[in-house]
Coordinates of N, CA and C in Angstrom, one line a residue:
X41 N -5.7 -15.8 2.3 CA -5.3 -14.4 2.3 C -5.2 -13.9 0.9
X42 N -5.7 -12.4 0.6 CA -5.4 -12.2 -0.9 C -4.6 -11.1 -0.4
X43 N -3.5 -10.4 -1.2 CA -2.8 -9.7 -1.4 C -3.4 -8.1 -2.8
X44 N -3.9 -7.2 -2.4 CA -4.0 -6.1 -3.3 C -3.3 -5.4 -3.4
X45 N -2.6 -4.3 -4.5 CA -2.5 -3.4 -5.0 C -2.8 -2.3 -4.8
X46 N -2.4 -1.3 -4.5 CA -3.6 0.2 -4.6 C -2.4 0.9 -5.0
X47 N -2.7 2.0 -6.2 CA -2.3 3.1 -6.5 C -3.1 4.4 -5.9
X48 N -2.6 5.5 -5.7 CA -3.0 6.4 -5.9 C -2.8 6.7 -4.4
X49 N -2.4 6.1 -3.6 CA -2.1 6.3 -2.5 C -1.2 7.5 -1.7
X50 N -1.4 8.3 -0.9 CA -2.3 8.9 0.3 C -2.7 9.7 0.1
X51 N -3.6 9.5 -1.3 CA -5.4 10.9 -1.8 C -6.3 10.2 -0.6
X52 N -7.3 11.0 -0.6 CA -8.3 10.9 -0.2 C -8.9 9.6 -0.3
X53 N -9.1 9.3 -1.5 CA -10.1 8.4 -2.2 C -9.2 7.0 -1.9
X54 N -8.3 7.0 -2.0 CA -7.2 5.8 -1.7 C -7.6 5.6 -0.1
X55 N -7.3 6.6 0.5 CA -7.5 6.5 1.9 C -8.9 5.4 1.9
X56 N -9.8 6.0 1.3 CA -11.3 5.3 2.0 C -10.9 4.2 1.8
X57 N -10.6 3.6 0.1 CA -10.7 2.3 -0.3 C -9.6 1.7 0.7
X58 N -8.8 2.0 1.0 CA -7.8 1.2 2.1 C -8.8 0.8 3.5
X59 N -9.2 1.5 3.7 CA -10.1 1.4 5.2 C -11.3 0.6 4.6
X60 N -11.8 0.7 3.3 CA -13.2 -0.6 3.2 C -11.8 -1.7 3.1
X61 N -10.6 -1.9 2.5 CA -10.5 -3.4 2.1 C -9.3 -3.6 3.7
X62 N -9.5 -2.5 4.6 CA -8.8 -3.9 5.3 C -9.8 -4.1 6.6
X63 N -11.3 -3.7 6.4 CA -12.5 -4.8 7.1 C -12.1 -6.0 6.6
X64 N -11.6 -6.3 5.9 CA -11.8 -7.9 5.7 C -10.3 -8.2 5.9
X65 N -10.4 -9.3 7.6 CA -9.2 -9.6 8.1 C -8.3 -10.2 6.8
X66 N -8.4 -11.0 6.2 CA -7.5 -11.7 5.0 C -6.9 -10.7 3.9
X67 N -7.1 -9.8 4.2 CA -6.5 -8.6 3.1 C -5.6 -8.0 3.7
X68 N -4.3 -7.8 2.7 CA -3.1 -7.2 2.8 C -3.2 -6.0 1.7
X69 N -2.8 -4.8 1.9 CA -2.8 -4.2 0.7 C -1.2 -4.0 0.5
X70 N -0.7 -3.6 -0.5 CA 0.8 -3.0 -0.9 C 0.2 -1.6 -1.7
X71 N 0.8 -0.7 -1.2 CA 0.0 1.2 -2.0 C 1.5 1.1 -2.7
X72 N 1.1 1.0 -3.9 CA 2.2 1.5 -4.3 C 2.2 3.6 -4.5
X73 N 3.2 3.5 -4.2 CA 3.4 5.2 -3.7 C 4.6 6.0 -4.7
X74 N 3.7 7.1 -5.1 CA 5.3 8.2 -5.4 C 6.0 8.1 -4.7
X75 N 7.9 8.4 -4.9 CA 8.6 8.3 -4.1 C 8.4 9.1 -3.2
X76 N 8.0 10.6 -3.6 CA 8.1 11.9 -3.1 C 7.2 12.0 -1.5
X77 N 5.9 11.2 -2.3 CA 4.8 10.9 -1.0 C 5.3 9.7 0.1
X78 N 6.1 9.0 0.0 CA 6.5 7.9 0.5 C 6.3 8.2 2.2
X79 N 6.9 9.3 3.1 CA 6.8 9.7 4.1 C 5.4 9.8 4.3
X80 N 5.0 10.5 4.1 CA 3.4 10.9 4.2 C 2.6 9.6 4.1
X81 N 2.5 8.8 3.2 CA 1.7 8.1 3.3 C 2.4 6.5 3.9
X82 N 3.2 6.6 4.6 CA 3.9 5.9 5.6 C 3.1 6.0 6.8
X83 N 2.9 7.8 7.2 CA 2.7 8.0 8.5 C 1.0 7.4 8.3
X84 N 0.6 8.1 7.2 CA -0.8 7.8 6.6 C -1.3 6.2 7.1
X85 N -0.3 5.2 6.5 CA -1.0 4.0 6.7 C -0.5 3.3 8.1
X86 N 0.0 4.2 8.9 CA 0.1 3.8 10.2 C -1.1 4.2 11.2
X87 N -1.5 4.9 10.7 CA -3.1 5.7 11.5 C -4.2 4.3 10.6
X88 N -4.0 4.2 9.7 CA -5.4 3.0 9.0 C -4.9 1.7 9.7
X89 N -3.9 1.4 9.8 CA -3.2 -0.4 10.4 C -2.6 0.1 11.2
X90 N -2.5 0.1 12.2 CA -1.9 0.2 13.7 C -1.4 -1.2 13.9
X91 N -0.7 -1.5 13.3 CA 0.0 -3.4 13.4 C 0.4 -3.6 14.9
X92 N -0.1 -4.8 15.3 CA 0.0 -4.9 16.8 C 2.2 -5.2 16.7
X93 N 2.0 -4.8 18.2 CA 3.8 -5.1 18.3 C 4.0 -6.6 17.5
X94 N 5.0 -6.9 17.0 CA 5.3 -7.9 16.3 C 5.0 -8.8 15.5
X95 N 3.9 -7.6 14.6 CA 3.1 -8.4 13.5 C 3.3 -7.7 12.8
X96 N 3.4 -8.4 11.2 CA 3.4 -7.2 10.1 C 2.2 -6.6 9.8
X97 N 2.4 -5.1 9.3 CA 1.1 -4.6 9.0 C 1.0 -4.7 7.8
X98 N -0.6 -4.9 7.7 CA -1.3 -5.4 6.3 C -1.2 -4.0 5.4
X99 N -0.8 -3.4 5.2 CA -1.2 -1.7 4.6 C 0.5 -1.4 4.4
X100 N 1.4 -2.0 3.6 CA 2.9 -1.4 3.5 C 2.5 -0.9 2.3
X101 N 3.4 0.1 2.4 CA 3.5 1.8 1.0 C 5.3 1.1 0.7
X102 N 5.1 1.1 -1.1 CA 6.4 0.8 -2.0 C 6.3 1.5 -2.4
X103 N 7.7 2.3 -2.8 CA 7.6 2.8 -3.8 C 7.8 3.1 -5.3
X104 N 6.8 3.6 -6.3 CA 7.1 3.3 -7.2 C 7.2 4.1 -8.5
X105 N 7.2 3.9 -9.8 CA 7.6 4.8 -10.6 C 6.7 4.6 -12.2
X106 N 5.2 5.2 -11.8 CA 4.5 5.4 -12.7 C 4.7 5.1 -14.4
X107 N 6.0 5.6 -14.5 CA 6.5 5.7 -16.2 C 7.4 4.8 -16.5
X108 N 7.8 3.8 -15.5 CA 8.3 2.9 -15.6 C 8.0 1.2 -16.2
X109 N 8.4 0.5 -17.1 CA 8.7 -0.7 -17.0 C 8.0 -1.3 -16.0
X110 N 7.4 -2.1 -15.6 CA 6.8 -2.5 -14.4 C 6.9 -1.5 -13.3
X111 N 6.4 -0.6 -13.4 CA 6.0 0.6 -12.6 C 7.5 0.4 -11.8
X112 N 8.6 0.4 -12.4 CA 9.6 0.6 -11.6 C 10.3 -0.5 -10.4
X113 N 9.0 -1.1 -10.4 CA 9.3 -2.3 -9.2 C 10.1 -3.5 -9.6
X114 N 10.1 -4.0 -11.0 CA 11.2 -5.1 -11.7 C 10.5 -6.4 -10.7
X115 N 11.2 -7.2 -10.5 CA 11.2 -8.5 -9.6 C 10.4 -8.8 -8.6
X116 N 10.3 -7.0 -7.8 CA 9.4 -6.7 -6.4 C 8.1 -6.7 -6.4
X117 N 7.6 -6.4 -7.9 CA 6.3 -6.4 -8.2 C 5.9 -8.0 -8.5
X118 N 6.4 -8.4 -9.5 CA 6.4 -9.7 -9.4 C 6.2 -11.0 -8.1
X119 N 6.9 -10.3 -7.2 CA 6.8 -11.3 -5.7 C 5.4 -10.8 -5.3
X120 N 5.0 -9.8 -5.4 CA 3.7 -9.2 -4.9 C 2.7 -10.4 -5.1
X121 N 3.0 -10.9 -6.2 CA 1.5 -11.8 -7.0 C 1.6 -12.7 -6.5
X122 N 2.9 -13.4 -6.1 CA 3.3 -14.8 -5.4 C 2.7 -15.1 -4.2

């Protein structure tokens, strides 16, 4: 399983690249997200991963903070890589 990144998440262009990378069952993405968009592209990656009942979905939105230090995430980002 690999674990990706995506910024820029719920543009347009984020949108596609989310839908080419999760064809490939073994892909999880994390979008890291403005906080502001965080709603929107919540509802957004519930329409691209429809997670069956009691599975996690491969497509979770964090949020995060561009100008930040480890984009804001500290520790959380970190675990991402693990």
């Amino acid at each position: 399983p690999m674990t990706i990144l995506l910024t820029g998440f719920p543009s347009a262009l984020a949108r596609a690249v989310a839908a080419i990378l999760l064809r490939d069952p073994a892909a999880t993405i994390v979008a890291l997200v403005l906080p502001q968009d965080i709603a929107r592209a919540t509802a957004v990656a519930r329409t691209l991963d429809p997670a069956a009942p009691g599975t996690s979905p491969r497509l979770r939105c964090q949020p995060y903070d561009p100008t930040a230090p480890d984009l804001g995430r500290g520790p959380a980002l970190a675990s991402l890589a693990a």
